[in-house]
Coordinates of C-alpha atoms and ligand atoms in Angstrom, one line a residue:
X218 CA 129.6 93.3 98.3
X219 CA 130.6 96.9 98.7
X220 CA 129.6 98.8 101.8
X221 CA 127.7 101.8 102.3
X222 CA 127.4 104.6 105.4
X223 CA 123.4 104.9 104.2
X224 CA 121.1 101.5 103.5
X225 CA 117.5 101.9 102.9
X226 CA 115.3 98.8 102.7
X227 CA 112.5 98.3 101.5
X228 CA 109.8 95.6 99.9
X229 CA 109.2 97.4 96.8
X230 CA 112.2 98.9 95.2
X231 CA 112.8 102.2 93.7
X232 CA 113.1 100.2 90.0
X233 CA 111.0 97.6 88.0
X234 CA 111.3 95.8 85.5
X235 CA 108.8 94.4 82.7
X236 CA 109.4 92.1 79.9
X237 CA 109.5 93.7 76.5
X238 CA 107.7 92.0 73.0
X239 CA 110.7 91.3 72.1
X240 CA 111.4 89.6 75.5
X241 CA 114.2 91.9 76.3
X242 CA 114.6 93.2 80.1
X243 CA 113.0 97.2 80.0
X244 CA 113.2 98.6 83.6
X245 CA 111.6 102.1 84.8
X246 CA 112.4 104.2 88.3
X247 CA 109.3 103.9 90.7
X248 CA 107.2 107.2 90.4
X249 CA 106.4 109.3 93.3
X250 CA 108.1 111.9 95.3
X251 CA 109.1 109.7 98.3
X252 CA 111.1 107.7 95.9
X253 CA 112.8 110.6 94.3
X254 CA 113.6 112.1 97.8
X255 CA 115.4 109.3 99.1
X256 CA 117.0 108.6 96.0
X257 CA 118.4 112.0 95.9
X258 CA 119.8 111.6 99.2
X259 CA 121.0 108.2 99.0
X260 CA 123.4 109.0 95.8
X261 CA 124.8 111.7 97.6
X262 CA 125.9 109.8 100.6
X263 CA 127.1 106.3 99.4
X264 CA 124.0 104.4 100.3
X265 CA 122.0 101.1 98.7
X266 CA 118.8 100.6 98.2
X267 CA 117.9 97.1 99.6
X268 CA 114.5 95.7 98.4
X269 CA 112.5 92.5 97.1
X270 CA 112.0 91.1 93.5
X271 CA 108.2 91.3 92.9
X272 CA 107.6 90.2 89.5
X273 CA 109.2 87.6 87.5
X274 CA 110.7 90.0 85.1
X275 CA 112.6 91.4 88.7
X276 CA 113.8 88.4 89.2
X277 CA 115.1 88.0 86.4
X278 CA 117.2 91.0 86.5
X279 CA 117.9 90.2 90.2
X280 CA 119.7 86.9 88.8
X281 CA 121.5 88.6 85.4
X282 CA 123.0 91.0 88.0
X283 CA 126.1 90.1 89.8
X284 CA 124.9 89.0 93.3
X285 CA 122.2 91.1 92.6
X286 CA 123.3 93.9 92.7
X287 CA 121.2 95.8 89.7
X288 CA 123.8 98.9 89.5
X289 CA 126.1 96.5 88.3
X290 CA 124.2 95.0 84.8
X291 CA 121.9 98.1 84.9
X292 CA 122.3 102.0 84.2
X293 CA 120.4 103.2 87.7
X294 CA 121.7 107.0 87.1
X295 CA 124.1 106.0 90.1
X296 CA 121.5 104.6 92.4
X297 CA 122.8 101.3 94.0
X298 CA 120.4 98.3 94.1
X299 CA 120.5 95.1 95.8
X300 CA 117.5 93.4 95.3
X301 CA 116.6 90.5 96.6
X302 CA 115.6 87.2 94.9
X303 CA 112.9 85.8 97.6
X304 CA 112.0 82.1 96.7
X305 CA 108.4 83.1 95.7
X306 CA 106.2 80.9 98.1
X307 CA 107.8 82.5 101.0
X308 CA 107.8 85.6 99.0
X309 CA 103.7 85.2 99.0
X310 CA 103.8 84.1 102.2
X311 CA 105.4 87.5 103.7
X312 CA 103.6 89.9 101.4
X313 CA 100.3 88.4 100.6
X314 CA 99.5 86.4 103.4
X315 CA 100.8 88.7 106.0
X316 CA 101.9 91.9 104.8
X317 CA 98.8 92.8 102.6
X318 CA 96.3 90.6 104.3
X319 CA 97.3 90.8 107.7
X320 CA 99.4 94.1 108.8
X321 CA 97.5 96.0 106.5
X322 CA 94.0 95.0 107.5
X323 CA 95.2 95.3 111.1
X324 CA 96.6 99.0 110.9
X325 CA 93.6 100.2 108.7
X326 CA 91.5 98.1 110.5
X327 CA 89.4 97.3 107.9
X328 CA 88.4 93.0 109.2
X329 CA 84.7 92.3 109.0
X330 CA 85.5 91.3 112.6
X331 CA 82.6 88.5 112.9
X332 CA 84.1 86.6 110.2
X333 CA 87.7 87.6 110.1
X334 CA 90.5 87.1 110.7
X335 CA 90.8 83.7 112.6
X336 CA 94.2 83.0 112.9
X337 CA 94.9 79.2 112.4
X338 CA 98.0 77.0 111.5
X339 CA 98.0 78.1 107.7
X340 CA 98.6 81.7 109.3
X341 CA 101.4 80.4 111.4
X342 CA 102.7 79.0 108.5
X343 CA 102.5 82.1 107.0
X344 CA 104.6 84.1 109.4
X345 CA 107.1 81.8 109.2
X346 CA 107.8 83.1 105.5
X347 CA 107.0 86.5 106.8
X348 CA 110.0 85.9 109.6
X349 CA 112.2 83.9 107.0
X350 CA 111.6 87.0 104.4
X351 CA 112.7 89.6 107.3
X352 CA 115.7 87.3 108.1
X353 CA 116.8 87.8 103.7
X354 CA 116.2 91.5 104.4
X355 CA 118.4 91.9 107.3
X356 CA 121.4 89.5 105.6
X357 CA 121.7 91.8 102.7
X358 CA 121.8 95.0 105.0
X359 CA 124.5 93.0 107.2
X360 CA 126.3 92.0 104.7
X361 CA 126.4 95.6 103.0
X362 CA 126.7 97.6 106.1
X363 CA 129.8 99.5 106.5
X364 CA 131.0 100.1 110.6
X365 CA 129.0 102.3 111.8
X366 CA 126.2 102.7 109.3
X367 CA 122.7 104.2 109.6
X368 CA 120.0 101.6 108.3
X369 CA 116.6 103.1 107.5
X370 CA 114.0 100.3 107.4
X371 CA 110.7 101.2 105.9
X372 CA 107.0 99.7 106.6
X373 CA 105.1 97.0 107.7
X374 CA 106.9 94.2 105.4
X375 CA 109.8 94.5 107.6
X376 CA 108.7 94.9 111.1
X377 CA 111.4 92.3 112.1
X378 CA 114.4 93.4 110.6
X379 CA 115.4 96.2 113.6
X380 CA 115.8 93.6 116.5
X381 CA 117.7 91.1 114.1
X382 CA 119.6 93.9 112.8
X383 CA 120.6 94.6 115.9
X384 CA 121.7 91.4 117.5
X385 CA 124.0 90.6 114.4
X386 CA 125.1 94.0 114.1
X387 CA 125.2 96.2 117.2
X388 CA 127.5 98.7 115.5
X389 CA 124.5 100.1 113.0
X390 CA 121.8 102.8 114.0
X391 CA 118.6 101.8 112.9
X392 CA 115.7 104.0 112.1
X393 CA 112.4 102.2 111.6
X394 CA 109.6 103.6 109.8
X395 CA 105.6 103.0 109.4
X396 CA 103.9 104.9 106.4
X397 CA 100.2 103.2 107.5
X398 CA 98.2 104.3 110.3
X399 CA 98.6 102.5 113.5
X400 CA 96.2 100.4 115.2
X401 CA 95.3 101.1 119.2
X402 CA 95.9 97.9 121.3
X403 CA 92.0 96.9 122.0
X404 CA 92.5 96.1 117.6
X405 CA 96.2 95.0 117.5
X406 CA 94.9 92.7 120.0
X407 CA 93.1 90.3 117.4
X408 CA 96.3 89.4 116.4
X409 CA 97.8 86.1 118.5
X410 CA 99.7 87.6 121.8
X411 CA 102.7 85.8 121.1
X412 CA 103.0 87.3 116.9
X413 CA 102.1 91.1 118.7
X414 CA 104.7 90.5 121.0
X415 CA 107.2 89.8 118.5
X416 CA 105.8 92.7 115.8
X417 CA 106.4 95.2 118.4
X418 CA 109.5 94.2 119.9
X419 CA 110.9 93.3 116.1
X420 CA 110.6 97.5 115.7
X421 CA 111.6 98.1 119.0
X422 CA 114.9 96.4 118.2
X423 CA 115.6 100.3 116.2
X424 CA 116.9 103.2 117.8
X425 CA 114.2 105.1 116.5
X426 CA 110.7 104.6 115.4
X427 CA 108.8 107.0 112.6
X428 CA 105.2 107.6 112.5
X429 CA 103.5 110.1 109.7
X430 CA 101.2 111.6 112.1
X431 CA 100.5 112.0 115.9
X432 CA 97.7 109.7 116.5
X433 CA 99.8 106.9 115.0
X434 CA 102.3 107.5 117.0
X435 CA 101.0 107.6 120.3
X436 CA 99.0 104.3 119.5
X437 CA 102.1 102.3 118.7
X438 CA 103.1 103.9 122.5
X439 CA 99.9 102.6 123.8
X440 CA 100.0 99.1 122.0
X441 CA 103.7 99.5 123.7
X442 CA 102.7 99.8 127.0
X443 CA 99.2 97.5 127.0
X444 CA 100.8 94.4 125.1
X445 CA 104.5 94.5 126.2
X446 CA 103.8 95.8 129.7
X447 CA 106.7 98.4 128.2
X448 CA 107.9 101.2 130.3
X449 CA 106.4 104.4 128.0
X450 CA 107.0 107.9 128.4
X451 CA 103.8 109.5 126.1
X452 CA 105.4 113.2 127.0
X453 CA 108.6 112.2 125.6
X454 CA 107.5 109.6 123.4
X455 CA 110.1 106.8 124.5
X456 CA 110.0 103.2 125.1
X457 CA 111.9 101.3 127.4
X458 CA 112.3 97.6 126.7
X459 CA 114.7 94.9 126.6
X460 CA 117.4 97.5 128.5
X461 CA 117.3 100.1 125.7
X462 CA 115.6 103.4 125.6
X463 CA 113.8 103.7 122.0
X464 CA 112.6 107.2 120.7
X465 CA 109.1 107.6 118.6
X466 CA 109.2 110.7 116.0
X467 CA 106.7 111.9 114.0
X468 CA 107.4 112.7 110.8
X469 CA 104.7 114.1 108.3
X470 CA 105.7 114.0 104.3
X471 CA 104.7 116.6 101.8
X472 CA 104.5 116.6 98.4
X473 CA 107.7 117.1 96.4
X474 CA 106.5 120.1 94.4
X475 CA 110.0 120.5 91.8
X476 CA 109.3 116.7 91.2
X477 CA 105.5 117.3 90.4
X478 CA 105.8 120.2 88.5
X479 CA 108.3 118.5 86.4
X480 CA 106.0 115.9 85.9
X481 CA 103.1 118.6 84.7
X482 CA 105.2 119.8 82.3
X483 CA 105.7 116.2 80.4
X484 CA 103.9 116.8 76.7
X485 CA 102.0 113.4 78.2
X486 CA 100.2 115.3 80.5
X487 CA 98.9 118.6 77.9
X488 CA 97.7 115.6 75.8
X489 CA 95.3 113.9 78.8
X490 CA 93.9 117.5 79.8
X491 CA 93.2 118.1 76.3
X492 CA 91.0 114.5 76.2
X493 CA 89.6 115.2 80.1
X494 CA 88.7 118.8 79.0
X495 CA 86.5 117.4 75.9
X496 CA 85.1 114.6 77.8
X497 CA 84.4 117.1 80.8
X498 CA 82.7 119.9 78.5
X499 CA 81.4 123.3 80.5
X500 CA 80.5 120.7 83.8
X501 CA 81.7 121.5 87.2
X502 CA 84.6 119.1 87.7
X503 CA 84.6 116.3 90.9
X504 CA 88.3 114.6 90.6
X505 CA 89.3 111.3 92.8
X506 CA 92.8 109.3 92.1
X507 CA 93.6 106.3 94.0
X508 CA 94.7 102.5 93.8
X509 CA 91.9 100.5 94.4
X510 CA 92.5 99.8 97.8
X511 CA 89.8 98.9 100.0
X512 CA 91.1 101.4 102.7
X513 CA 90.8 104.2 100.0
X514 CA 86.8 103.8 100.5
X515 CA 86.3 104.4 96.8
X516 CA 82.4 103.2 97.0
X517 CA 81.3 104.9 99.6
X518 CA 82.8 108.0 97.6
X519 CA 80.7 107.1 95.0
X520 CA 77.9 107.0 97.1
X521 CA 78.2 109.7 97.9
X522 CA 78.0 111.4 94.9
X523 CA 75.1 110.0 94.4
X524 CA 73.3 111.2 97.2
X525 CA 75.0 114.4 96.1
X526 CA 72.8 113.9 93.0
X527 CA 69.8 112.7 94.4
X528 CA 69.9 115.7 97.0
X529 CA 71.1 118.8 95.0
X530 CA 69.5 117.6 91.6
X531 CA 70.3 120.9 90.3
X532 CA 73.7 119.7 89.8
X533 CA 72.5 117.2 87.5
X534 CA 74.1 117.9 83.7
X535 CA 76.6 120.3 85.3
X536 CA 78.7 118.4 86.9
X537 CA 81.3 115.0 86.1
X538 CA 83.0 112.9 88.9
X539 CA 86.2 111.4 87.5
X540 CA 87.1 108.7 88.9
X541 CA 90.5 107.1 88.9
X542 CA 91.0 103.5 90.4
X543 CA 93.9 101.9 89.4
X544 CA 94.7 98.4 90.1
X545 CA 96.0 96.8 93.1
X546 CA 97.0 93.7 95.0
X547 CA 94.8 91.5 92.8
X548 CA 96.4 88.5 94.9
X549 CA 93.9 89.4 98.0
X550 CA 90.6 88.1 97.2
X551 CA 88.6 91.0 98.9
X552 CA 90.7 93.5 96.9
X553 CA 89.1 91.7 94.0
X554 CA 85.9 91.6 95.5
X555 CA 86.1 95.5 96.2
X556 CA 87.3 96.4 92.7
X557 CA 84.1 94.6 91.3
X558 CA 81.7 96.5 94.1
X559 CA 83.7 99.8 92.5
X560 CA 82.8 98.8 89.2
X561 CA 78.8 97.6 90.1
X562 CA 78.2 100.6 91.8
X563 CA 79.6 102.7 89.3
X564 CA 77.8 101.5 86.6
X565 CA 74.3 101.6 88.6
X566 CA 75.0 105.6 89.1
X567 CA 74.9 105.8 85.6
X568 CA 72.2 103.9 84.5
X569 CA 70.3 106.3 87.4
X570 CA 71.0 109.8 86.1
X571 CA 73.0 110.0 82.6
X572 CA 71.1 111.5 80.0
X573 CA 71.5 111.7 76.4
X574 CA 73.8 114.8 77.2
X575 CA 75.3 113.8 80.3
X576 CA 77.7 110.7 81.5
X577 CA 77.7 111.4 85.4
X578 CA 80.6 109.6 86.3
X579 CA 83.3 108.8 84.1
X580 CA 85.4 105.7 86.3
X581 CA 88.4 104.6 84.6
X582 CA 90.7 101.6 86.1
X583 CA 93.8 101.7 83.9
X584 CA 96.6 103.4 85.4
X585 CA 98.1 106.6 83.8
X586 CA 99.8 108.4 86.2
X587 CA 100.0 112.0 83.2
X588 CA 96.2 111.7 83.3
X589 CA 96.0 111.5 86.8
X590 CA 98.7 114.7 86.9
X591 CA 96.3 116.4 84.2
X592 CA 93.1 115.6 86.5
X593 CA 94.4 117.4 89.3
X594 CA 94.9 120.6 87.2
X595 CA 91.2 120.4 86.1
X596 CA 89.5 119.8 89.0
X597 CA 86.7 121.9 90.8
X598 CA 86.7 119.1 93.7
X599 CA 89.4 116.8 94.7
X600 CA 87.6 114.0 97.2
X601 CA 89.9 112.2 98.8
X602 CA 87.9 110.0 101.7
X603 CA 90.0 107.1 102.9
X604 CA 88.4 105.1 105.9
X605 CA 91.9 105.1 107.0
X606 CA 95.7 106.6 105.7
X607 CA 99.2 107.2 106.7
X608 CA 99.3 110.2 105.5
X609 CA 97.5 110.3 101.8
X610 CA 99.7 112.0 99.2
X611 CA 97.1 112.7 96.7
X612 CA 95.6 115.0 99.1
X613 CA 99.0 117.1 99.1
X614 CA 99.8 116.7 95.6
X615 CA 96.2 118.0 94.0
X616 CA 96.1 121.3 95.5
X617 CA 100.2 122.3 93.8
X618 CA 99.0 121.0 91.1
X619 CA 95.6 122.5 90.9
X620 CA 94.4 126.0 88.5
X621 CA 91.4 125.8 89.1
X622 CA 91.6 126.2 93.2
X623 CA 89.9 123.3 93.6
X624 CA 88.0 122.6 96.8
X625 CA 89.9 119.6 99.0
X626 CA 86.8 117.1 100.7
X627 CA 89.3 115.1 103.1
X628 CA 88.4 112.3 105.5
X629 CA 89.4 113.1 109.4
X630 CA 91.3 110.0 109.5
X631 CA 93.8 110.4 107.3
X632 CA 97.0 111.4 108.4
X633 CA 97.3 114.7 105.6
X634 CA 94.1 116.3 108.0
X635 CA 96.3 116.8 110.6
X636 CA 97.9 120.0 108.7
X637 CA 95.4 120.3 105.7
X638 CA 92.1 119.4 107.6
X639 CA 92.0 123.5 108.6
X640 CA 91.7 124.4 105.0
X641 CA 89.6 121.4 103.3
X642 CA 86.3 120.8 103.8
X643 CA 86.9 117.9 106.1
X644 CA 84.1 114.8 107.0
X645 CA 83.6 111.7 108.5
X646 CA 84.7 109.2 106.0
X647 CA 81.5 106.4 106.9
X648 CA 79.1 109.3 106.5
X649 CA 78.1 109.7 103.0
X650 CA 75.4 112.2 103.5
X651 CA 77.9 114.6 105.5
X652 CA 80.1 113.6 102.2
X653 CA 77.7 114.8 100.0
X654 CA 77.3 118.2 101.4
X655 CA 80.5 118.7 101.6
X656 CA 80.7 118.1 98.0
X657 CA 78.1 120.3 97.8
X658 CA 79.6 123.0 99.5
X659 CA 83.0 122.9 97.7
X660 CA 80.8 123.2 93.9
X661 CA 79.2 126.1 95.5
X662 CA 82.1 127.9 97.2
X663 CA 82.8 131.4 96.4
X664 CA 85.8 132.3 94.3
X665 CA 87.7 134.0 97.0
X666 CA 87.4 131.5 99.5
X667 CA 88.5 128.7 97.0
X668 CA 91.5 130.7 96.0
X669 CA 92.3 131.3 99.9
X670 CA 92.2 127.8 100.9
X671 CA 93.9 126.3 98.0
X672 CA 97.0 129.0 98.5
X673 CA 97.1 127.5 102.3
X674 CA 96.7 124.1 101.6
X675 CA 99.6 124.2 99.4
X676 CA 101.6 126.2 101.4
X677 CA 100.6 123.2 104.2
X678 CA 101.0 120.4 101.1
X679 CA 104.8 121.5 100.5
X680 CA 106.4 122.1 103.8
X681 CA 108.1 119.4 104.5
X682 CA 109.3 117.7 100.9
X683 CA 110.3 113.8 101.2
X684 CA 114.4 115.1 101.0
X685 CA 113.2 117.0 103.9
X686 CA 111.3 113.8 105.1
X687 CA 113.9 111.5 105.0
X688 CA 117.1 113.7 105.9
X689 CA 115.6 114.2 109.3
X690 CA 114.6 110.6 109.8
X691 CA 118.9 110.2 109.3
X692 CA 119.4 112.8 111.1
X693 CA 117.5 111.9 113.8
X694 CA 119.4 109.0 114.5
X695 CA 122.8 111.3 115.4
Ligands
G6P994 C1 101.4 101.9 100.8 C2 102.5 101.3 101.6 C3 103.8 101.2 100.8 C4 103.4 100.4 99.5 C5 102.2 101.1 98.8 C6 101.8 100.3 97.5 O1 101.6 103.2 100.6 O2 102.8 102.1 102.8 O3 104.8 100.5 101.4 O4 104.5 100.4 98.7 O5 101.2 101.1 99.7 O6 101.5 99.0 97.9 P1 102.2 97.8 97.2 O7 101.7 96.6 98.0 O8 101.6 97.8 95.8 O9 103.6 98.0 97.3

């Protein structure tokens, strides 16, 4: 294989492909501005993209292209690809078993702690697929690492592949970086001693460690120093262990507003907001878009409206909440569970109010990323309310794309509050009455103050674009 100065890894690629009627390969560039900024920066600088296969139709391409490499069968627009054919019971080992059910319940902490988790020899097992699919990670990025080269490992999937990284290659600077939350030690503690151990001192095998936001960051120092019994500097934000000196950053993401306005200006789009617009009528407009991720606490959002409703019943006929909850990790029974909850409680608020006149809450579950684009023009209200969130892009990309100065309604707890909670209307994410007045509020704000808030919280949305983002994250590692 070719070498490379930059590598990126990461479990889900910036490509994917589908299988065609006609059973012909079709593949399309992951959407979203973080993709689009590293992208940009990886052509430039003669990187590869390392990441996993995740559908059949991937790995299908993955074995058509010579070893893998997808630039070489594919037209990538000069991306390089190396994506990796993970035998698929390990595959669902790593990411379902311990990526989605695990890590991410951990860092979000979302376990119903009195019945999970309870980690017995199946999870063991488990790990071991989730250690065998860090070791495929960091073969390819050894094997296409030129002298010298910076490595930047993203997320949770790979919290391993720093410290075996490093002891095959101690020539490459390693950046690692988390785009969840991150857990305080008295909740990374459920997991066994022996797996924290190894989850923290796999990351602590890079030179550098990336958090979105401040609180994150100084947990991971904590979990540092109360698990490993590491030597942590919280002024400095450094960790000493195994010999080395590792350095935590915080990096925030913004939206990438070229990218999104780009997107706006698809025909696509025009035609969505022509179909919202008619289904909307004169109401006042509440708009959420999200996967439907049990973090994302998409029912207690809707119950929130309702008590909206049920308090203020003057709003009732004047306003529509939009809904948007798209399908995700249908592998994980409780996302299942969830997405039925989302789609109960839905339907009971509109049996409750609608009226001949008046559908309450329009929820729709198919993902259509133009409609989501034309949503955030429309709104009056974005709500975005996750028990938990990295960062939460939504809540950055609404307000650039909003012309109607809509009103943001943001939990405290995710990461975007740090630099938009000043100018949204910000709540407690468990507390749906507090929700509902907020929503309240932002229907009722004055003109002025809308317009004011929304020009700040896009000023706040935009500062630091994902080419921004990830050139410091590079350059951070000298
Ligand atoms: C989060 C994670 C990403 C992940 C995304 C979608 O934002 O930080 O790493 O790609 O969720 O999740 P999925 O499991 O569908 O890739």
């Amino acid at each position: 294989m070719d070498k490379a100065q930059i590598l990126i890894a990461s479990n889900r690629g910036p490509v994917s492909f589908s299988t065609a009627p006609d059973g012909a390969l079709e593949h399309r560039r992951g959407g979203g501005g973080l993709v689009s900024g590293m992208i940009s920066v990886a052509t430039e600088v003669d990187g590869i993209w390392v990441c996993a296969a995740l559908s059949d139709a991937d790995r299908e391409a993955a074995a058509r292209a010579p070893g893998a490499r997808l630039d070489l069968e594919y037209d990538l627009d000069g991306m390089r690809v190396h994506m990796l054919d993970i035998p698929e019971e390990t595959f669902q080992g790593a990411y379902t078993g311990v990526a989605n059910s695990t890590l991410w319940f951990l860092q979000h902490m979302m376990y119903d702690t009195p019945n999970k988790p309870s980690f017995g020899s199946e999870f063991r097992r488990r790990w071991e697929d989730y250690t065998a699919y860090n070791n495929a990670f960091a073969e390819a990025l050894v094997a296409g690492a030129a002298d010298g080269a910076r490595v930047a490992v993203q997320d949770y999937h790979l919290a391993l592949v720093p410290r075996i990284l490093r002891s095959r290659r101690p020539d490459l600077r390693i950046a690692h970086f988390s785009h969840t939350p991150w857990a305080p030690p008295e909740y990374l503690r459920l997991l066994p001693d022996d797996i924290a151990r190894e989850l923290l001192s796999g990351m602590l095998g890079a030179d550098r460690l990336g958090f979105l936001s401040p609180r994150w960051a100084d947990a991971f120092l904590r979990c540092c120093a109360e698990i490993l019994g590491a030597d942590v500097d919280f002024s400095r934000r450094t960790v000493e262990h195994g010999g080395r000196v590792v350095g935590v950053g915080v990096h925030a993401l913004g939206a990438d507003e070229a990218e999104l306005r780009a997107s706006a200006a698809d025909p696509r789009v025009a035609a969505r907001r022509e179909t919202l617009e008619e289904l909307v009528g004169d109401t006042r407009l509440i708009v959420r878009v999200d996967r439907t991720e049990l973090s994302k606490n998409i029912v207690r959002g809707l119950e929130a409206y309702r008590e909206l409703l049920l308090a203020h019943p003057e709003w009732r006929g004047r306003v529509t909440h939009l809904a948007f909850a798209y399908p995700s990790r249908g592998d994980v029974p409780e996302y299942r569970e969830y997405t039925d909850r989302v789609l109960r409680v839905a339907k009971e608020i509109n049996e409750e109010f609608a009226t001949s006149g008046w559908t309450p809450l329009v929820l729709e579950v198919n993902d259509d990323y133009p409609r989501s684009l034309a949503s955030f023009q429309l709104a009056d209200v974005l709500l975005v309310n996750p028990i938990r969130d990295g960062m939460n892009l939504v809540a950055k990309e609404g307000p650039v794309l909003s012309e109607r100065d809509s009103v943001l309604v943001l939990s405290r707890e995710a990461g975007a509050a740090d630099e938009l909670g000043r100018h949204a209307l910000t709540v407690n994410p468990y507390d749906t009455v507090e929700t509902a007045r907020a929503l309240h509020r932002a229907l009722s704000m004055p003109a002025d103050e809308r317009r004011q808030r929304r020009e700040r919280l896009v000023e706040a949305a935009v500062a630091l674009a994902p080419r921004r983002w990830f050139q410091d994250q590079l350059r951070s590692l000298g």
